[in-house]
Each structure stands twice: as structure tokens, then as C-alpha cells.
Amino acid sequence: MATHDEEEKTTLQPAPESATTPEATVDAGSPGVTPARPSAFEQIRQSVSEDDDAPVGSLTLRKILGGDILSAQMVRSQIWLLLLIVFFITVSVAFRYQCQQDLLEIAQLEKKLTDVKYKALASSSQLTERCRESHVLEMLRQNKDSMLHISTQPPYIVTVPEE
């Protein structure tokens, strides 16, 4: 079926001037009688058929935005390809969104890891400070009830003979 734009482009062809002139009537055989012209509807029907393709130059932005291009035979024959392309674009966008979400989560976890490392370093520093000999001796002096005291004798070296 022809679209409205195709109907506008198809103009009625006027009958040749020779057919309506008196000389033509004389040539037609019967004097004074003009040959019967086909009606306008029949002329349109003869000049336009459903399988006629629209000219390539008739593709305009208005037709694209108006949706006329979606009714074209080319698009109808390639509808599965278009649906496949739309599907792949949707999947691509979904994967990109998921990737961005994962990157944000990784950034948050790295920040947490850095904070935990700093806390562990601070705890290790405090533990090292409390385990120093001078600090332990000071704690022993403060607790007079403790049985622990500093040794006055140097440590002995025990040698074990090797066999």
C-alpha cells in the first residue's frame, strides 16, 4: 500500500495534448468523439504498486523522526537484526553499570583496608612500646607486691658438645 507521501509525489499525468485536440479526434476514426480517458483512480493504480520502492533520496529527517522509516520494507526485513542490536546494546549498558558498581565497591573496600592497616600499625606500635624493657621495669617498681625482680647475675652461656 502506498504511503501518503508517495501519493503526494505521484501526480496525475494529463492526457497528451494530441488526444484532446480536434486533429486527434479525426485520427481516432469517429469525428467529434474523444477517446475515453481512464479515471484518476485508475491512473494512480497503474502508476503505483505496493512493491515499488521509495526513491533513496526521499529519506528525510522528518520521516525518520516521524517513524515512517520503520514501515519501510528494508526495516521490516531486518527487524531481527535490529532487535539483536538493541539486545546487545542493552546487555552492554547493563554490564557497564555492573562494572561501575563493582569498581565503587572495590574503592570502598580498599579504603577500609587502608584504615585497618593503619589501626594495626598503631596497635603494633603501642604493643612494642609496652613490651620495652624500660617500661616493664617501671611497671615492676610500681607494683611492689610483685615477686618478679631484675636479675643481678649475668646470664650463663651453656655449651652443648656436638657429637
Short mmCIF file of N, CA and C in Angstrom, two decimals:
data_model
loop_
_atom_site.label_atom_id
_atom_site.label_comp_id
_atom_site.label_asym_id
_atom_site.label_seq_id
_atom_site.Cartn_x
_atom_site.Cartn_y
_atom_site.Cartn_z
N MET A 1 0.86 -1.18 0.00
CA MET A 1 0.00 0.00 0.00
C MET A 1 0.89 1.22 0.00
N ALA A 2 0.55 2.21 -0.77
CA ALA A 2 1.37 3.41 -0.89
C ALA A 2 1.13 4.31 0.31
N THR A 3 2.19 4.97 0.77
CA THR A 3 2.04 5.89 1.89
C THR A 3 1.51 7.21 1.38
N HIS A 4 1.18 8.08 2.31
CA HIS A 4 0.63 9.38 1.97
C HIS A 4 1.65 10.19 1.18
N ASP A 5 2.92 10.12 1.56
CA ASP A 5 3.97 10.87 0.87
C ASP A 5 4.13 10.38 -0.56
N GLU A 6 4.01 9.07 -0.77
CA GLU A 6 4.13 8.53 -2.12
C GLU A 6 2.96 8.98 -2.98
N GLU A 7 1.78 9.09 -2.38
CA GLU A 7 0.63 9.56 -3.12
C GLU A 7 0.78 11.01 -3.53
N GLU A 8 1.41 11.81 -2.62
CA GLU A 8 1.64 13.21 -2.95
C GLU A 8 2.62 13.34 -4.11
N LYS A 9 3.62 12.48 -4.15
CA LYS A 9 4.63 12.56 -5.19
C LYS A 9 4.09 12.09 -6.53
N THR A 10 3.14 11.20 -6.49
CA THR A 10 2.57 10.69 -7.73
C THR A 10 1.54 11.71 -8.21
N THR A 11 1.82 12.31 -9.31
CA THR A 11 0.89 13.30 -9.85
C THR A 11 0.15 12.68 -11.02
N LEU A 12 -1.00 13.17 -11.22
CA LEU A 12 -1.79 12.68 -12.35
C LEU A 12 -1.17 13.21 -13.63
N GLN A 13 -0.94 12.34 -14.55
CA GLN A 13 -0.38 12.72 -15.84
C GLN A 13 -1.55 13.19 -16.72
N PRO A 14 -1.47 14.40 -17.17
CA PRO A 14 -2.55 14.83 -18.06
C PRO A 14 -2.46 14.07 -19.37
N ALA A 15 -3.57 13.90 -19.96
CA ALA A 15 -3.61 13.20 -21.24
C ALA A 15 -2.83 14.01 -22.25
N PRO A 16 -2.17 13.36 -23.17
CA PRO A 16 -1.40 14.11 -24.17
C PRO A 16 -2.31 15.09 -24.91
N GLU A 17 -1.72 16.23 -25.22
CA GLU A 17 -2.48 17.28 -25.88
C GLU A 17 -3.06 16.80 -27.22
N SER A 18 -2.35 15.90 -27.85
CA SER A 18 -2.81 15.44 -29.16
C SER A 18 -4.12 14.66 -29.06
N ALA A 19 -4.38 14.05 -27.90
CA ALA A 19 -5.60 13.26 -27.77
C ALA A 19 -6.82 14.12 -27.64
N THR A 20 -6.67 15.35 -27.12
CA THR A 20 -7.83 16.20 -26.92
C THR A 20 -8.01 17.22 -28.02
N THR A 21 -7.08 17.30 -28.90
CA THR A 21 -7.20 18.28 -29.99
C THR A 21 -8.12 17.75 -31.08
N PRO A 22 -8.66 18.61 -31.84
CA PRO A 22 -9.57 18.16 -32.90
C PRO A 22 -8.88 17.27 -33.92
N GLU A 23 -7.55 17.46 -34.14
CA GLU A 23 -6.87 16.63 -35.11
C GLU A 23 -6.84 15.19 -34.63
N ALA A 24 -6.72 15.01 -33.31
CA ALA A 24 -6.66 13.66 -32.77
C ALA A 24 -8.00 12.97 -32.91
N THR A 25 -9.08 13.72 -32.78
CA THR A 25 -10.38 13.09 -32.91
C THR A 25 -10.62 12.63 -34.34
N VAL A 26 -10.05 13.35 -35.24
CA VAL A 26 -10.21 12.96 -36.63
C VAL A 26 -9.42 11.70 -36.88
N ASP A 27 -8.20 11.62 -36.25
CA ASP A 27 -7.36 10.45 -36.43
C ASP A 27 -7.96 9.24 -35.73
N ALA A 28 -8.74 9.46 -34.68
CA ALA A 28 -9.28 8.35 -33.91
C ALA A 28 -10.31 7.58 -34.71
N GLY A 29 -10.82 8.14 -35.71
CA GLY A 29 -11.73 7.36 -36.54
C GLY A 29 -13.12 7.96 -36.57
N SER A 30 -13.71 8.32 -35.47
CA SER A 30 -15.05 8.87 -35.49
C SER A 30 -14.96 10.37 -35.24
N PRO A 31 -15.52 11.18 -36.11
CA PRO A 31 -15.41 12.62 -35.94
C PRO A 31 -16.25 13.12 -34.77
N GLY A 32 -15.62 14.05 -33.95
CA GLY A 32 -16.31 14.69 -32.84
C GLY A 32 -16.34 13.89 -31.55
N VAL A 33 -15.84 12.65 -31.50
CA VAL A 33 -15.89 11.83 -30.29
C VAL A 33 -14.45 11.69 -29.78
N THR A 34 -14.24 12.02 -28.50
CA THR A 34 -12.91 11.89 -27.90
C THR A 34 -12.78 10.51 -27.27
N PRO A 35 -11.59 9.93 -27.30
CA PRO A 35 -11.43 8.62 -26.67
C PRO A 35 -11.62 8.71 -25.17
N ALA A 36 -12.08 7.68 -24.52
CA ALA A 36 -12.33 7.67 -23.07
C ALA A 36 -11.01 7.62 -22.31
N ARG A 37 -10.88 8.58 -21.39
CA ARG A 37 -9.68 8.61 -20.55
C ARG A 37 -9.92 7.80 -19.31
N PRO A 38 -8.86 7.11 -18.79
CA PRO A 38 -9.05 6.38 -17.53
C PRO A 38 -9.28 7.37 -16.39
N SER A 39 -10.01 6.93 -15.38
CA SER A 39 -10.27 7.82 -14.25
C SER A 39 -8.98 8.06 -13.47
N ALA A 40 -9.02 9.05 -12.58
CA ALA A 40 -7.85 9.41 -11.78
C ALA A 40 -7.42 8.24 -10.89
N PHE A 41 -8.40 7.53 -10.36
CA PHE A 41 -8.10 6.39 -9.51
C PHE A 41 -7.37 5.30 -10.31
N GLU A 42 -7.80 5.06 -11.51
CA GLU A 42 -7.14 4.05 -12.34
C GLU A 42 -5.74 4.49 -12.74
N GLN A 43 -5.55 5.79 -12.98
CA GLN A 43 -4.21 6.28 -13.31
C GLN A 43 -3.26 6.10 -12.13
N ILE A 44 -3.75 6.39 -10.94
CA ILE A 44 -2.91 6.21 -9.74
C ILE A 44 -2.60 4.74 -9.55
N ARG A 45 -3.59 3.90 -9.74
CA ARG A 45 -3.40 2.47 -9.57
C ARG A 45 -2.37 1.92 -10.56
N GLN A 46 -2.36 2.43 -11.76
CA GLN A 46 -1.41 1.98 -12.76
C GLN A 46 0.00 2.46 -12.45
N SER A 47 0.13 3.67 -11.90
CA SER A 47 1.47 4.23 -11.68
C SER A 47 2.09 3.81 -10.35
N VAL A 48 1.28 3.34 -9.41
CA VAL A 48 1.81 2.98 -8.09
C VAL A 48 1.41 1.55 -7.78
N SER A 49 2.37 0.80 -7.30
CA SER A 49 2.06 -0.55 -6.83
C SER A 49 2.73 -0.75 -5.48
N GLU A 50 2.31 -1.77 -4.75
CA GLU A 50 2.82 -2.00 -3.40
C GLU A 50 4.30 -2.37 -3.37
N ASP A 51 4.77 -3.02 -4.39
CA ASP A 51 6.16 -3.46 -4.35
C ASP A 51 7.12 -2.40 -4.86
N ASP A 52 6.63 -1.23 -5.23
CA ASP A 52 7.53 -0.16 -5.64
C ASP A 52 8.30 0.33 -4.43
N ASP A 53 9.59 0.49 -4.60
CA ASP A 53 10.41 1.03 -3.52
C ASP A 53 10.44 2.54 -3.63
N ALA A 54 10.49 3.18 -2.48
CA ALA A 54 10.59 4.63 -2.47
C ALA A 54 11.99 5.01 -2.94
N PRO A 55 12.14 6.12 -3.61
CA PRO A 55 13.48 6.53 -4.03
C PRO A 55 14.37 6.77 -2.83
N VAL A 56 15.67 6.54 -3.03
CA VAL A 56 16.62 6.69 -1.93
C VAL A 56 16.68 8.12 -1.44
N GLY A 57 16.52 9.07 -2.33
CA GLY A 57 16.60 10.48 -1.97
C GLY A 57 15.43 10.96 -1.15
N SER A 58 14.38 10.15 -0.99
CA SER A 58 13.21 10.60 -0.26
C SER A 58 13.35 10.39 1.25
N LEU A 59 14.46 9.87 1.73
CA LEU A 59 14.66 9.65 3.15
C LEU A 59 15.01 10.98 3.80
N THR A 60 14.13 11.48 4.63
CA THR A 60 14.35 12.77 5.27
C THR A 60 14.32 12.60 6.78
N LEU A 61 14.81 13.61 7.48
CA LEU A 61 14.81 13.58 8.94
C LEU A 61 13.38 13.53 9.47
N ARG A 62 12.49 14.19 8.79
CA ARG A 62 11.09 14.18 9.23
C ARG A 62 10.51 12.76 9.18
N LYS A 63 10.87 12.01 8.12
CA LYS A 63 10.38 10.64 8.01
C LYS A 63 11.00 9.76 9.09
N ILE A 64 12.26 9.98 9.38
CA ILE A 64 12.93 9.17 10.41
C ILE A 64 12.32 9.45 11.78
N LEU A 65 12.18 10.74 12.13
CA LEU A 65 11.63 11.10 13.43
C LEU A 65 10.15 10.78 13.52
N GLY A 66 9.44 10.84 12.39
CA GLY A 66 8.01 10.55 12.39
C GLY A 66 7.72 9.07 12.46
N GLY A 67 8.74 8.23 12.25
CA GLY A 67 8.54 6.79 12.33
C GLY A 67 8.20 6.17 10.99
N ASP A 68 8.19 6.96 9.92
CA ASP A 68 7.87 6.39 8.61
C ASP A 68 8.92 5.39 8.15
N ILE A 69 10.15 5.56 8.60
CA ILE A 69 11.22 4.64 8.18
C ILE A 69 11.00 3.24 8.74
N LEU A 70 10.29 3.14 9.88
CA LEU A 70 10.05 1.83 10.48
C LEU A 70 9.07 0.99 9.68
N SER A 71 8.33 1.61 8.80
CA SER A 71 7.39 0.84 7.99
C SER A 71 7.99 0.47 6.64
N ALA A 72 9.20 0.87 6.39
CA ALA A 72 9.83 0.57 5.11
C ALA A 72 10.13 -0.92 5.02
N GLN A 73 10.17 -1.41 3.80
CA GLN A 73 10.40 -2.84 3.57
C GLN A 73 11.78 -3.25 4.07
N MET A 74 12.78 -2.39 3.93
CA MET A 74 14.13 -2.73 4.38
C MET A 74 14.17 -2.99 5.89
N VAL A 75 13.50 -2.13 6.63
CA VAL A 75 13.49 -2.30 8.09
C VAL A 75 12.70 -3.53 8.48
N ARG A 76 11.59 -3.77 7.81
CA ARG A 76 10.80 -4.95 8.11
C ARG A 76 11.56 -6.23 7.84
N SER A 77 12.38 -6.22 6.82
CA SER A 77 13.14 -7.44 6.51
C SER A 77 14.31 -7.62 7.47
N GLN A 78 14.76 -6.54 8.11
CA GLN A 78 15.91 -6.61 9.02
C GLN A 78 15.51 -6.46 10.48
N ILE A 79 14.26 -6.69 10.82
CA ILE A 79 13.77 -6.46 12.18
C ILE A 79 14.50 -7.32 13.21
N TRP A 80 14.82 -8.58 12.85
CA TRP A 80 15.51 -9.44 13.82
C TRP A 80 16.93 -8.94 14.07
N LEU A 81 17.58 -8.43 13.05
CA LEU A 81 18.91 -7.86 13.23
C LEU A 81 18.84 -6.64 14.13
N LEU A 82 17.85 -5.79 13.91
CA LEU A 82 17.69 -4.61 14.76
C LEU A 82 17.41 -4.99 16.21
N LEU A 83 16.56 -5.99 16.41
CA LEU A 83 16.28 -6.45 17.77
C LEU A 83 17.53 -7.03 18.43
N LEU A 84 18.34 -7.74 17.66
CA LEU A 84 19.59 -8.29 18.18
C LEU A 84 20.55 -7.17 18.58
N ILE A 85 20.63 -6.13 17.75
CA ILE A 85 21.50 -4.99 18.07
C ILE A 85 21.01 -4.30 19.34
N VAL A 86 19.71 -4.10 19.46
CA VAL A 86 19.15 -3.47 20.67
C VAL A 86 19.44 -4.33 21.90
N PHE A 87 19.32 -5.64 21.75
CA PHE A 87 19.61 -6.55 22.86
C PHE A 87 21.07 -6.42 23.29
N PHE A 88 21.98 -6.43 22.32
CA PHE A 88 23.41 -6.32 22.67
C PHE A 88 23.73 -4.97 23.30
N ILE A 89 23.11 -3.91 22.83
CA ILE A 89 23.32 -2.60 23.44
C ILE A 89 22.83 -2.60 24.88
N THR A 90 21.67 -3.20 25.12
CA THR A 90 21.12 -3.27 26.48
C THR A 90 22.04 -4.08 27.39
N VAL A 91 22.52 -5.21 26.90
CA VAL A 91 23.43 -6.03 27.69
C VAL A 91 24.72 -5.28 27.97
N SER A 92 25.22 -4.56 26.98
CA SER A 92 26.46 -3.80 27.16
C SER A 92 26.28 -2.72 28.22
N VAL A 93 25.16 -2.02 28.17
CA VAL A 93 24.90 -0.98 29.18
C VAL A 93 24.77 -1.60 30.57
N ALA A 94 24.11 -2.74 30.65
CA ALA A 94 23.94 -3.41 31.95
C ALA A 94 25.29 -3.86 32.50
N PHE A 95 26.14 -4.43 31.64
CA PHE A 95 27.47 -4.85 32.11
C PHE A 95 28.31 -3.65 32.54
N ARG A 96 28.21 -2.55 31.81
CA ARG A 96 28.98 -1.36 32.20
C ARG A 96 28.50 -0.84 33.55
N TYR A 97 27.19 -0.82 33.76
CA TYR A 97 26.65 -0.37 35.04
C TYR A 97 27.14 -1.28 36.17
N GLN A 98 27.10 -2.59 35.94
CA GLN A 98 27.56 -3.54 36.96
C GLN A 98 29.05 -3.35 37.23
N CYS A 99 29.83 -3.12 36.19
CA CYS A 99 31.27 -2.90 36.35
C CYS A 99 31.53 -1.65 37.18
N GLN A 100 30.78 -0.57 36.92
CA GLN A 100 30.95 0.64 37.70
C GLN A 100 30.58 0.41 39.17
N GLN A 101 29.53 -0.35 39.40
CA GLN A 101 29.16 -0.66 40.77
C GLN A 101 30.26 -1.46 41.47
N ASP A 102 30.84 -2.42 40.76
CA ASP A 102 31.94 -3.21 41.33
C ASP A 102 33.16 -2.34 41.61
N LEU A 103 33.46 -1.40 40.71
CA LEU A 103 34.60 -0.50 40.94
C LEU A 103 34.38 0.37 42.17
N LEU A 104 33.14 0.83 42.37
CA LEU A 104 32.84 1.63 43.57
C LEU A 104 33.01 0.78 44.83
N GLU A 105 32.56 -0.46 44.78
CA GLU A 105 32.69 -1.35 45.93
C GLU A 105 34.17 -1.64 46.21
N ILE A 106 34.96 -1.84 45.17
CA ILE A 106 36.39 -2.09 45.34
C ILE A 106 37.06 -0.88 45.97
N ALA A 107 36.69 0.33 45.54
CA ALA A 107 37.26 1.54 46.12
C ALA A 107 36.92 1.65 47.61
N GLN A 108 35.68 1.33 47.97
CA GLN A 108 35.28 1.37 49.38
C GLN A 108 36.05 0.34 50.19
N LEU A 109 36.21 -0.87 49.65
CA LEU A 109 36.93 -1.92 50.37
C LEU A 109 38.41 -1.58 50.52
N GLU A 110 39.00 -0.95 49.49
CA GLU A 110 40.40 -0.53 49.61
C GLU A 110 40.56 0.53 50.68
N LYS A 111 39.59 1.43 50.79
CA LYS A 111 39.64 2.46 51.84
C LYS A 111 39.55 1.80 53.22
N LYS A 112 38.65 0.83 53.36
CA LYS A 112 38.54 0.10 54.63
C LYS A 112 39.84 -0.63 54.95
N LEU A 113 40.43 -1.25 53.94
CA LEU A 113 41.69 -1.98 54.14
C LEU A 113 42.79 -1.04 54.60
N THR A 114 42.87 0.13 54.02
CA THR A 114 43.87 1.12 54.44
C THR A 114 43.64 1.53 55.89
N ASP A 115 42.38 1.77 56.25
CA ASP A 115 42.07 2.14 57.64
C ASP A 115 42.47 1.03 58.61
N VAL A 116 42.17 -0.21 58.24
CA VAL A 116 42.51 -1.35 59.11
C VAL A 116 44.03 -1.49 59.23
N LYS A 117 44.76 -1.27 58.14
CA LYS A 117 46.22 -1.34 58.20
C LYS A 117 46.78 -0.28 59.14
N TYR A 118 46.23 0.94 59.07
CA TYR A 118 46.71 1.99 59.97
C TYR A 118 46.40 1.65 61.44
N LYS A 119 45.21 1.09 61.69
CA LYS A 119 44.88 0.69 63.07
C LYS A 119 45.81 -0.42 63.54
N ALA A 120 46.11 -1.38 62.68
CA ALA A 120 47.02 -2.47 63.05
C ALA A 120 48.42 -1.92 63.32
N LEU A 121 48.86 -0.97 62.53
CA LEU A 121 50.17 -0.36 62.76
C LEU A 121 50.20 0.39 64.08
N ALA A 122 49.12 1.11 64.39
CA ALA A 122 49.05 1.84 65.66
C ALA A 122 49.05 0.85 66.84
N SER A 123 48.29 -0.25 66.72
CA SER A 123 48.25 -1.25 67.80
C SER A 123 49.61 -1.91 67.96
N SER A 124 50.27 -2.22 66.87
CA SER A 124 51.61 -2.82 66.93
C SER A 124 52.60 -1.87 67.59
N SER A 125 52.49 -0.60 67.28
CA SER A 125 53.37 0.40 67.90
C SER A 125 53.14 0.48 69.41
N GLN A 126 51.87 0.47 69.82
CA GLN A 126 51.58 0.51 71.27
C GLN A 126 52.08 -0.75 71.96
N LEU A 127 51.91 -1.90 71.34
CA LEU A 127 52.38 -3.16 71.92
C LEU A 127 53.91 -3.16 72.05
N THR A 128 54.60 -2.67 71.04
CA THR A 128 56.06 -2.60 71.09
C THR A 128 56.51 -1.67 72.22
N GLU A 129 55.82 -0.58 72.40
CA GLU A 129 56.17 0.36 73.46
C GLU A 129 55.97 -0.26 74.84
N ARG A 130 54.90 -0.98 75.03
CA ARG A 130 54.62 -1.58 76.34
C ARG A 130 55.55 -2.76 76.65
N CYS A 131 56.09 -3.39 75.62
CA CYS A 131 56.96 -4.55 75.83
C CYS A 131 58.43 -4.16 76.01
N ARG A 132 58.78 -2.90 75.93
CA ARG A 132 60.17 -2.50 76.12
C ARG A 132 60.62 -2.78 77.54
N GLU A 133 61.90 -3.08 77.66
CA GLU A 133 62.45 -3.44 78.97
C GLU A 133 62.30 -2.30 79.97
N SER A 134 62.53 -1.08 79.56
CA SER A 134 62.43 0.05 80.49
C SER A 134 61.00 0.22 80.99
N HIS A 135 60.04 -0.01 80.13
CA HIS A 135 58.64 0.13 80.53
C HIS A 135 58.26 -1.00 81.47
N VAL A 136 58.75 -2.22 81.21
CA VAL A 136 58.46 -3.36 82.08
C VAL A 136 59.07 -3.13 83.46
N LEU A 137 60.30 -2.62 83.49
CA LEU A 137 60.96 -2.34 84.78
C LEU A 137 60.19 -1.29 85.57
N GLU A 138 59.71 -0.31 84.91
CA GLU A 138 58.95 0.75 85.59
C GLU A 138 57.67 0.19 86.18
N MET A 139 57.02 -0.72 85.45
CA MET A 139 55.80 -1.34 85.98
C MET A 139 56.12 -2.22 87.19
N LEU A 140 57.27 -2.91 87.16
CA LEU A 140 57.65 -3.74 88.31
C LEU A 140 57.91 -2.88 89.54
N ARG A 141 58.52 -1.73 89.36
CA ARG A 141 58.78 -0.85 90.50
C ARG A 141 57.47 -0.31 91.08
N GLN A 142 56.52 -0.04 90.25
CA GLN A 142 55.26 0.49 90.73
C GLN A 142 54.46 -0.56 91.50
N ASN A 143 54.57 -1.84 91.11
CA ASN A 143 53.88 -2.92 91.80
C ASN A 143 54.86 -3.56 92.78
N LYS A 144 54.84 -3.14 94.01
CA LYS A 144 55.79 -3.64 94.99
C LYS A 144 55.41 -5.03 95.47
N ASP A 145 54.20 -5.45 95.27
CA ASP A 145 53.81 -6.77 95.73
C ASP A 145 54.21 -7.87 94.74
N SER A 146 54.81 -7.49 93.65
CA SER A 146 55.19 -8.46 92.64
C SER A 146 56.41 -9.24 93.10
N MET A 147 56.47 -10.51 92.79
CA MET A 147 57.59 -11.38 93.14
C MET A 147 58.70 -11.27 92.10
N LEU A 148 58.40 -10.64 91.03
CA LEU A 148 59.39 -10.51 89.97
C LEU A 148 60.36 -9.39 90.30
N HIS A 149 61.64 -9.65 89.97
CA HIS A 149 62.63 -8.60 90.15
C HIS A 149 63.71 -8.76 89.08
N ILE A 150 64.53 -7.79 88.97
CA ILE A 150 65.58 -7.80 87.95
C ILE A 150 66.72 -8.67 88.46
N SER A 151 67.23 -9.48 87.57
CA SER A 151 68.33 -10.37 87.93
C SER A 151 69.61 -9.57 88.12
N THR A 152 70.38 -9.93 89.13
CA THR A 152 71.64 -9.24 89.39
C THR A 152 72.80 -10.00 88.77
N GLN A 153 72.60 -11.21 88.42
CA GLN A 153 73.66 -12.02 87.82
C GLN A 153 73.52 -11.99 86.31
N PRO A 154 74.64 -12.02 85.62
CA PRO A 154 74.57 -12.06 84.16
C PRO A 154 74.08 -13.42 83.69
N PRO A 155 73.57 -13.50 82.51
CA PRO A 155 73.08 -14.79 82.02
C PRO A 155 74.24 -15.74 81.77
N TYR A 156 74.01 -17.03 81.97
CA TYR A 156 75.03 -18.05 81.73
C TYR A 156 74.88 -18.56 80.31
N ILE A 157 76.02 -18.86 79.72
CA ILE A 157 76.01 -19.46 78.40
C ILE A 157 76.28 -20.93 78.59
N VAL A 158 75.38 -21.73 78.14
CA VAL A 158 75.52 -23.17 78.27
C VAL A 158 76.00 -23.70 76.93
N THR A 159 77.09 -24.42 76.99
CA THR A 159 77.59 -25.01 75.75
C THR A 159 77.28 -26.48 75.74
N VAL A 160 76.84 -26.98 74.64
CA VAL A 160 76.50 -28.38 74.48
C VAL A 160 77.47 -28.96 73.49
N PRO A 161 78.21 -29.97 73.87
CA PRO A 161 79.15 -30.55 72.91
C PRO A 161 78.42 -31.28 71.79
N GLU A 162 78.93 -31.10 70.64
CA GLU A 162 78.33 -31.77 69.48
C GLU A 162 78.90 -33.14 69.35
N GLU A 163 78.20 -34.07 68.98
CA GLU A 163 78.65 -35.43 68.87
C GLU A 163 79.18 -35.77 67.54
#
